[in-house]
PDB file of C-alpha atoms in Angstrom:
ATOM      1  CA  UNK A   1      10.142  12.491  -2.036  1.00  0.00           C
ATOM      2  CA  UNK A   2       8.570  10.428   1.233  1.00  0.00           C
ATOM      3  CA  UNK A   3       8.055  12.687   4.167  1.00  0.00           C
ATOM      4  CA  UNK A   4      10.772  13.700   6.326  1.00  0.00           C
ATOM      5  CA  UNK A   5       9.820  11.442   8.969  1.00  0.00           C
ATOM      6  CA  UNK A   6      10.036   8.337   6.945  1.00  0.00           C
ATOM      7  CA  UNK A   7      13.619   9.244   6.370  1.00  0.00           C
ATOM      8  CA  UNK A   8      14.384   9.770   9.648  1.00  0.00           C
ATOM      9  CA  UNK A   9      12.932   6.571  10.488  1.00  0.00           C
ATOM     10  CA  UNK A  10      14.450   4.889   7.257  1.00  0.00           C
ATOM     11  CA  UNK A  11      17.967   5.954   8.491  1.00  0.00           C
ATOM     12  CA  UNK A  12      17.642   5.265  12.330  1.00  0.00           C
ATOM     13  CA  UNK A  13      16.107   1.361  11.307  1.00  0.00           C
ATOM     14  CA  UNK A  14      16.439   0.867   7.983  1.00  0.00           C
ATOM     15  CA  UNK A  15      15.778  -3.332   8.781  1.00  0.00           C
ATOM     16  CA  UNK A  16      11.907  -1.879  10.228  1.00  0.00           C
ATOM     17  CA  UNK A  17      10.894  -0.209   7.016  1.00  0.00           C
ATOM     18  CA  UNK A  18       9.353  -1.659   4.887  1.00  0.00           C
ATOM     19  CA  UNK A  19       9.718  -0.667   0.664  1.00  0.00           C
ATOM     20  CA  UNK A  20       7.479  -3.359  -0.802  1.00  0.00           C
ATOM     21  CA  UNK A  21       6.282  -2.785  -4.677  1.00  0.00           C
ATOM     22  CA  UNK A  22       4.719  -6.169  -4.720  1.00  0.00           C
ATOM     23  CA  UNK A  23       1.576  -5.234  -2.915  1.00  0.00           C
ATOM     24  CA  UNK A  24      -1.767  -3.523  -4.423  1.00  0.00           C
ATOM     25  CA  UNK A  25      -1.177   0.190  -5.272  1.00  0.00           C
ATOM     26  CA  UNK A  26      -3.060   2.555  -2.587  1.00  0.00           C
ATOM     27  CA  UNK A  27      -4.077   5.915  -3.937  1.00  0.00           C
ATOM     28  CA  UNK A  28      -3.622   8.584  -2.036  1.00  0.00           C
ATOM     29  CA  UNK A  29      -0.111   7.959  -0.689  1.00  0.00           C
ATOM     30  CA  UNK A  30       3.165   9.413  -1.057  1.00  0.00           C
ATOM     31  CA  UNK A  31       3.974   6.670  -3.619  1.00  0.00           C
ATOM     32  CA  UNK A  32       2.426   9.600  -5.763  1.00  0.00           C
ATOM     33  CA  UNK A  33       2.232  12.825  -4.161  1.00  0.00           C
ATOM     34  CA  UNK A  34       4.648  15.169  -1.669  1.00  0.00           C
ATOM     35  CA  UNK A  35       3.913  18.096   0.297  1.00  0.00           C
ATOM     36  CA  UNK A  36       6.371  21.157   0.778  1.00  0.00           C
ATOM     37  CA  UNK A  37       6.249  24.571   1.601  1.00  0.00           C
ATOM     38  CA  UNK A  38       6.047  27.475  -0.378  1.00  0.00           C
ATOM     39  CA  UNK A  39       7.441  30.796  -0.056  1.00  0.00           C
ATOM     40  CA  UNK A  40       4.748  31.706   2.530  1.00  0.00           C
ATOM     41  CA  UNK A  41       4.856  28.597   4.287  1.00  0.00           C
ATOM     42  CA  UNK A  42       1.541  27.289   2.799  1.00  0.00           C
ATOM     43  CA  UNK A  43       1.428  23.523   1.734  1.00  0.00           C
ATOM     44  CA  UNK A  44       1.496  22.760  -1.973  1.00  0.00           C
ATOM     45  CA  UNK A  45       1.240  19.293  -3.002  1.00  0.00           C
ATOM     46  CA  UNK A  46       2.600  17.660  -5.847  1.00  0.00           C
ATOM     47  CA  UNK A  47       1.053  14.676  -7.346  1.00  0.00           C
ATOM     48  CA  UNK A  48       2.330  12.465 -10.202  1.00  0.00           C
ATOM     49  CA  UNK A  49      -1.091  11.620 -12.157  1.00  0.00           C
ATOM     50  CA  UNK A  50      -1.018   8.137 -12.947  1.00  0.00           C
ATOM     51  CA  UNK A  51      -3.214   6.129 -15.742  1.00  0.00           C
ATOM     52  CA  UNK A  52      -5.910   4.485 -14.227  1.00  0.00           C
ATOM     53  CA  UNK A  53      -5.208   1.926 -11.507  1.00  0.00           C
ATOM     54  CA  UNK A  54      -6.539  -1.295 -12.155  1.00  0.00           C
ATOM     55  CA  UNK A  55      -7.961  -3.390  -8.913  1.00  0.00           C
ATOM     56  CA  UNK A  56      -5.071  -5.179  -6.652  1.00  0.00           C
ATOM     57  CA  UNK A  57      -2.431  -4.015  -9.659  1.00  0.00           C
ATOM     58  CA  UNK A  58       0.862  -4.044  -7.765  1.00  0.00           C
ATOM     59  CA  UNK A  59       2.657  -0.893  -7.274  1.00  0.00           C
ATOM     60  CA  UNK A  60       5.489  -1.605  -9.251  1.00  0.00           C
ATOM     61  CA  UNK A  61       2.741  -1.802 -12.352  1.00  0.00           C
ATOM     62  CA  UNK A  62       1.853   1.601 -12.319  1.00  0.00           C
ATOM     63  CA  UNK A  63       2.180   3.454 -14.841  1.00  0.00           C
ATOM     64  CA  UNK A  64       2.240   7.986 -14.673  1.00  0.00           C
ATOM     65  CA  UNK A  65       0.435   9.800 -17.208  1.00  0.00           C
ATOM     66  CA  UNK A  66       2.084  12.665 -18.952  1.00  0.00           C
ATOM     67  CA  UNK A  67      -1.525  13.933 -19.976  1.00  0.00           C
ATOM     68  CA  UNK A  68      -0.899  17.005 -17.988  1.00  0.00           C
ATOM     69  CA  UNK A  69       2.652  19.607 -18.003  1.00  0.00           C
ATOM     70  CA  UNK A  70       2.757  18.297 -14.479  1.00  0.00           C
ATOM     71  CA  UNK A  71       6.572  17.670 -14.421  1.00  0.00           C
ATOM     72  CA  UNK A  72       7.113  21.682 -15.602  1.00  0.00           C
ATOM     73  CA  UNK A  73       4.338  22.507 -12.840  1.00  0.00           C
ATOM     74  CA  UNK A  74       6.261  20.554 -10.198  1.00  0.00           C
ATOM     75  CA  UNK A  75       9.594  22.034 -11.229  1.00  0.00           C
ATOM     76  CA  UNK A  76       8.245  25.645 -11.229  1.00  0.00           C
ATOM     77  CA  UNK A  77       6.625  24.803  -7.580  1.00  0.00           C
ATOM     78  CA  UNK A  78       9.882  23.616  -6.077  1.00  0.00           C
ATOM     79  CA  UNK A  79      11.616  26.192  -7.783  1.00  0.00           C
ATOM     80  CA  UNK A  80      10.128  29.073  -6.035  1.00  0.00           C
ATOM     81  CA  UNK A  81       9.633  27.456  -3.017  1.00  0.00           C
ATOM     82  CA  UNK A  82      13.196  26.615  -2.231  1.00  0.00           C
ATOM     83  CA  UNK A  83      14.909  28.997  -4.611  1.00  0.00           C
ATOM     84  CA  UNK A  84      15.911  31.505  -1.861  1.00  0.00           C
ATOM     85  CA  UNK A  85      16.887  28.419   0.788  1.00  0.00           C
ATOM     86  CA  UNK A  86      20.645  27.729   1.562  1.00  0.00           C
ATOM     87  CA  UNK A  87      21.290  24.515  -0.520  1.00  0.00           C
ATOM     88  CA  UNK A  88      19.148  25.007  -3.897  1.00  0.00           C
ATOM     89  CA  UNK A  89      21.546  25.988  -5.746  1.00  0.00           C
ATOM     90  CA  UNK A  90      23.659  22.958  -4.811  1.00  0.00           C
ATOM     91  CA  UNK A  91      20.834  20.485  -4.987  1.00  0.00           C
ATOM     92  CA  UNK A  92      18.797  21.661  -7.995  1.00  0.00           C
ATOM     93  CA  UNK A  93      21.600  19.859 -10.492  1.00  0.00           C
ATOM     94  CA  UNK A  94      20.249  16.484  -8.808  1.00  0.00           C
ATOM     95  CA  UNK A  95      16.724  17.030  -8.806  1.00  0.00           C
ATOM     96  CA  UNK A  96      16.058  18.534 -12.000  1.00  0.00           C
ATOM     97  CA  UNK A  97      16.442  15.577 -14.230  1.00  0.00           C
ATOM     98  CA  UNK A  98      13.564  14.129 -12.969  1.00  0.00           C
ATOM     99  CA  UNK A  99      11.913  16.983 -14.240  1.00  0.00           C
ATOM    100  CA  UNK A 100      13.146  16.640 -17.678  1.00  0.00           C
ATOM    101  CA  UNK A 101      12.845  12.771 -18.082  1.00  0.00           C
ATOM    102  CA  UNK A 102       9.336  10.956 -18.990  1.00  0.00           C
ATOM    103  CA  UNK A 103       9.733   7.621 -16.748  1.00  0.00           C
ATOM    104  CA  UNK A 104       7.078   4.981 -18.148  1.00  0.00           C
ATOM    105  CA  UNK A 105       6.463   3.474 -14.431  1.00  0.00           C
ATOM    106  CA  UNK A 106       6.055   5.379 -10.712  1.00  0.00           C
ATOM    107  CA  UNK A 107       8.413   2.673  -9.521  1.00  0.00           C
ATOM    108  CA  UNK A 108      11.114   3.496 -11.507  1.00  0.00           C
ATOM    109  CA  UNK A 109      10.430   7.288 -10.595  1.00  0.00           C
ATOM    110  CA  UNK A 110      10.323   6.596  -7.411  1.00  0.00           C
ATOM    111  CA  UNK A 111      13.403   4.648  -6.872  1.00  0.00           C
ATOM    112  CA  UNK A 112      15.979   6.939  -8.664  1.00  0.00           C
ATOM    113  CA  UNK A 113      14.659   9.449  -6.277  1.00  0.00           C
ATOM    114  CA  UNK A 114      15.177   7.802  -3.309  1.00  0.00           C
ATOM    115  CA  UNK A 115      18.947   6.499  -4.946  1.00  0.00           C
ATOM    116  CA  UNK A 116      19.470  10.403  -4.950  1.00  0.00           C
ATOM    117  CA  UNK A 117      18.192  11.459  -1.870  1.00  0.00           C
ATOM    118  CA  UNK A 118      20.170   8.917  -0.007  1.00  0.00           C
ATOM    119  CA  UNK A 119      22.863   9.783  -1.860  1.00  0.00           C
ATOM    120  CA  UNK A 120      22.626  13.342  -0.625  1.00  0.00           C
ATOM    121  CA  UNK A 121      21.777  12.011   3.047  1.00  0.00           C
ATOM    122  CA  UNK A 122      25.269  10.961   2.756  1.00  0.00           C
ATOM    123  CA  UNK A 123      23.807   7.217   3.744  1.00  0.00           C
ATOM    124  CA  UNK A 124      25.124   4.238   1.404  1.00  0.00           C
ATOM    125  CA  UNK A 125      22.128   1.888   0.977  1.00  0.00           C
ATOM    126  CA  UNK A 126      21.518  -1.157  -1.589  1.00  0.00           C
ATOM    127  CA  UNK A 127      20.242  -0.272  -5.004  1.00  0.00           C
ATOM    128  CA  UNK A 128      16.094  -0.521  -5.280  1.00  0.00           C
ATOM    129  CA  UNK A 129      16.348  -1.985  -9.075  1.00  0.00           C
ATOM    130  CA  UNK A 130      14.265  -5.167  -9.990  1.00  0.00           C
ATOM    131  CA  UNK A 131      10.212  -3.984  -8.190  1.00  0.00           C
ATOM    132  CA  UNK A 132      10.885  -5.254  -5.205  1.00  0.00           C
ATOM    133  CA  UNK A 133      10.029  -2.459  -3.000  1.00  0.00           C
ATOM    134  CA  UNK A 134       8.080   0.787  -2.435  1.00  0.00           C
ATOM    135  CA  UNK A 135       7.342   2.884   0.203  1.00  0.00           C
ATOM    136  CA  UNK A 136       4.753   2.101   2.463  1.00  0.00           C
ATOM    137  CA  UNK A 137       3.231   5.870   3.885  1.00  0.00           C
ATOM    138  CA  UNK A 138      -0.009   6.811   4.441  1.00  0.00           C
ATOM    139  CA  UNK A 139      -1.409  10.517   4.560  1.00  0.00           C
ATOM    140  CA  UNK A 140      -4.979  12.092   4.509  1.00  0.00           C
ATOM    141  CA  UNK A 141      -4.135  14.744   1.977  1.00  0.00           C
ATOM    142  CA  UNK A 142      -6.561  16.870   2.608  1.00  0.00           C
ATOM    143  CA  UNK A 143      -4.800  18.696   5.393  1.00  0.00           C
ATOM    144  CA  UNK A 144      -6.431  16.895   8.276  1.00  0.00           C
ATOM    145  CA  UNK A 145      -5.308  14.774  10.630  1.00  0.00           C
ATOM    146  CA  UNK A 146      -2.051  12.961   8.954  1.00  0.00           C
ATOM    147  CA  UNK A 147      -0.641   9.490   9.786  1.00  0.00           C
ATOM    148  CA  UNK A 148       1.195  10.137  13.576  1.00  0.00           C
ATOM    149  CA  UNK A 149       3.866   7.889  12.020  1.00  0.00           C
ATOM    150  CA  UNK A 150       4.907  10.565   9.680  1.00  0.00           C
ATOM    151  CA  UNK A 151       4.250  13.339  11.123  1.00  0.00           C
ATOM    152  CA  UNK A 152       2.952  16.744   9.517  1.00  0.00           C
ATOM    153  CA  UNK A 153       3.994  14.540   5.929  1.00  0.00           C
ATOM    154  CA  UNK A 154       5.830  17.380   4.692  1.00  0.00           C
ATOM    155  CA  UNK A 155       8.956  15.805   2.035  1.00  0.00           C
ATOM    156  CA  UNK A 156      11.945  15.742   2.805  1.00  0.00           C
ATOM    157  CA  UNK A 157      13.263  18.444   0.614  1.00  0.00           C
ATOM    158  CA  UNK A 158      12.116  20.905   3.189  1.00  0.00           C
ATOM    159  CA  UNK A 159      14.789  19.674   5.480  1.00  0.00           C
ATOM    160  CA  UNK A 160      17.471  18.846   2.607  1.00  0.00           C
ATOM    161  CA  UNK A 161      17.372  22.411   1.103  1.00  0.00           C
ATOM    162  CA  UNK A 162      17.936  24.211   4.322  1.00  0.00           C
ATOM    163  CA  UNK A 163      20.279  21.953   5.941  1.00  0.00           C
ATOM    164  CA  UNK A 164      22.398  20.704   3.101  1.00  0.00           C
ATOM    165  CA  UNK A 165      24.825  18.379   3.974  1.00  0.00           C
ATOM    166  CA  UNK A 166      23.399  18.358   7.911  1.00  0.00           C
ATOM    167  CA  UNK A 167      20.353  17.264   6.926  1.00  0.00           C
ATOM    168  CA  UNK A 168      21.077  13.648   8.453  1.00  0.00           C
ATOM    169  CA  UNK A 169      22.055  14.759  11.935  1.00  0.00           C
ATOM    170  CA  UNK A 170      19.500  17.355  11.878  1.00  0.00           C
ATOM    171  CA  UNK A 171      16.785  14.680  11.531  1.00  0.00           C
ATOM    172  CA  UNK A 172      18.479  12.458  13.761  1.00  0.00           C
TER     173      UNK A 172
END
């Protein structure tokens, strides 16, 4: 769930972005984590705890740790923060599966979620199957100043709750 502005950028140039899963796992990045808005427009970030990252392991290598209820928090969080926007209802039958699944690898995560979210951009783009790719963001999540590249970082389900089906032209 890659900020908003990666989208945008993804589906103005998709040929400039780069979605690389053979490089060195960064922490920190939205390979892991999202920001959205809650109710009262305060940022709540979600973060996928992963087992321990070994040094240079490649991103496709890492594996999330179910440890914590974190796919019921981050279900509950998106839940009541978009529960009361135009498209939920719609939308929720595509999102919650990820919710309910235990993938073994980020990657894997990962790319089914962007699969979907293109899907619902209404943009046709090749499969991401075989590790090939990630996405390549970086945010200071602590609030601060954020990568200008992205923007304020926030995910794109801010945007694809509220504007449905407009979504694309609204970011373009």
């Amino acid at each position: 769930m890659a900020p908003k502005e990666w989208y945008k950028a993804y589906l103005t140039a998709p040929e400039k972005m780069e979605i690389e899963g053979l490089e060195s796992f960064e922490k920190q990045t939205c390979r892991n984590r999202a920001l959205i808005h809650d109710t009262n427009g305060e940022l709540v970030r979600l973060t996928i705890p992963v087992k321990k990252v070994e040094h240079k392991q490649l991103t496709r290598d890492i594996e999330i740790s179910y440890q914590t209820r974190w796919q019921h928090q981050h279900w509950i969080s998106l839940v009541s923060a978009y529960k009361n926007t135009p498209y939920f209802d719609y939308y929720e039958e595509f999102f919650k599966p990820f919710y309910e699944k235990e993938y073994r690898f980020l990657w894997d995560l990962n790319s089914e979620l962007h699969e979907t979210i293109m899907a619902l951009l209404r943009n046709t783009r090749p499969s991401l199957k075989g590790g090939e790719y990630a996405y390549r963001c970086t945010t200071d999540w602590r609030g601060e100043e954020l990568n200008r590249f992205f923007g304020d970082g926030h995910s794109i389900l801010d945007e694809l709750f509220e504007y449905g089906p407009e979504t694309t032209d609204h970011l373009q």
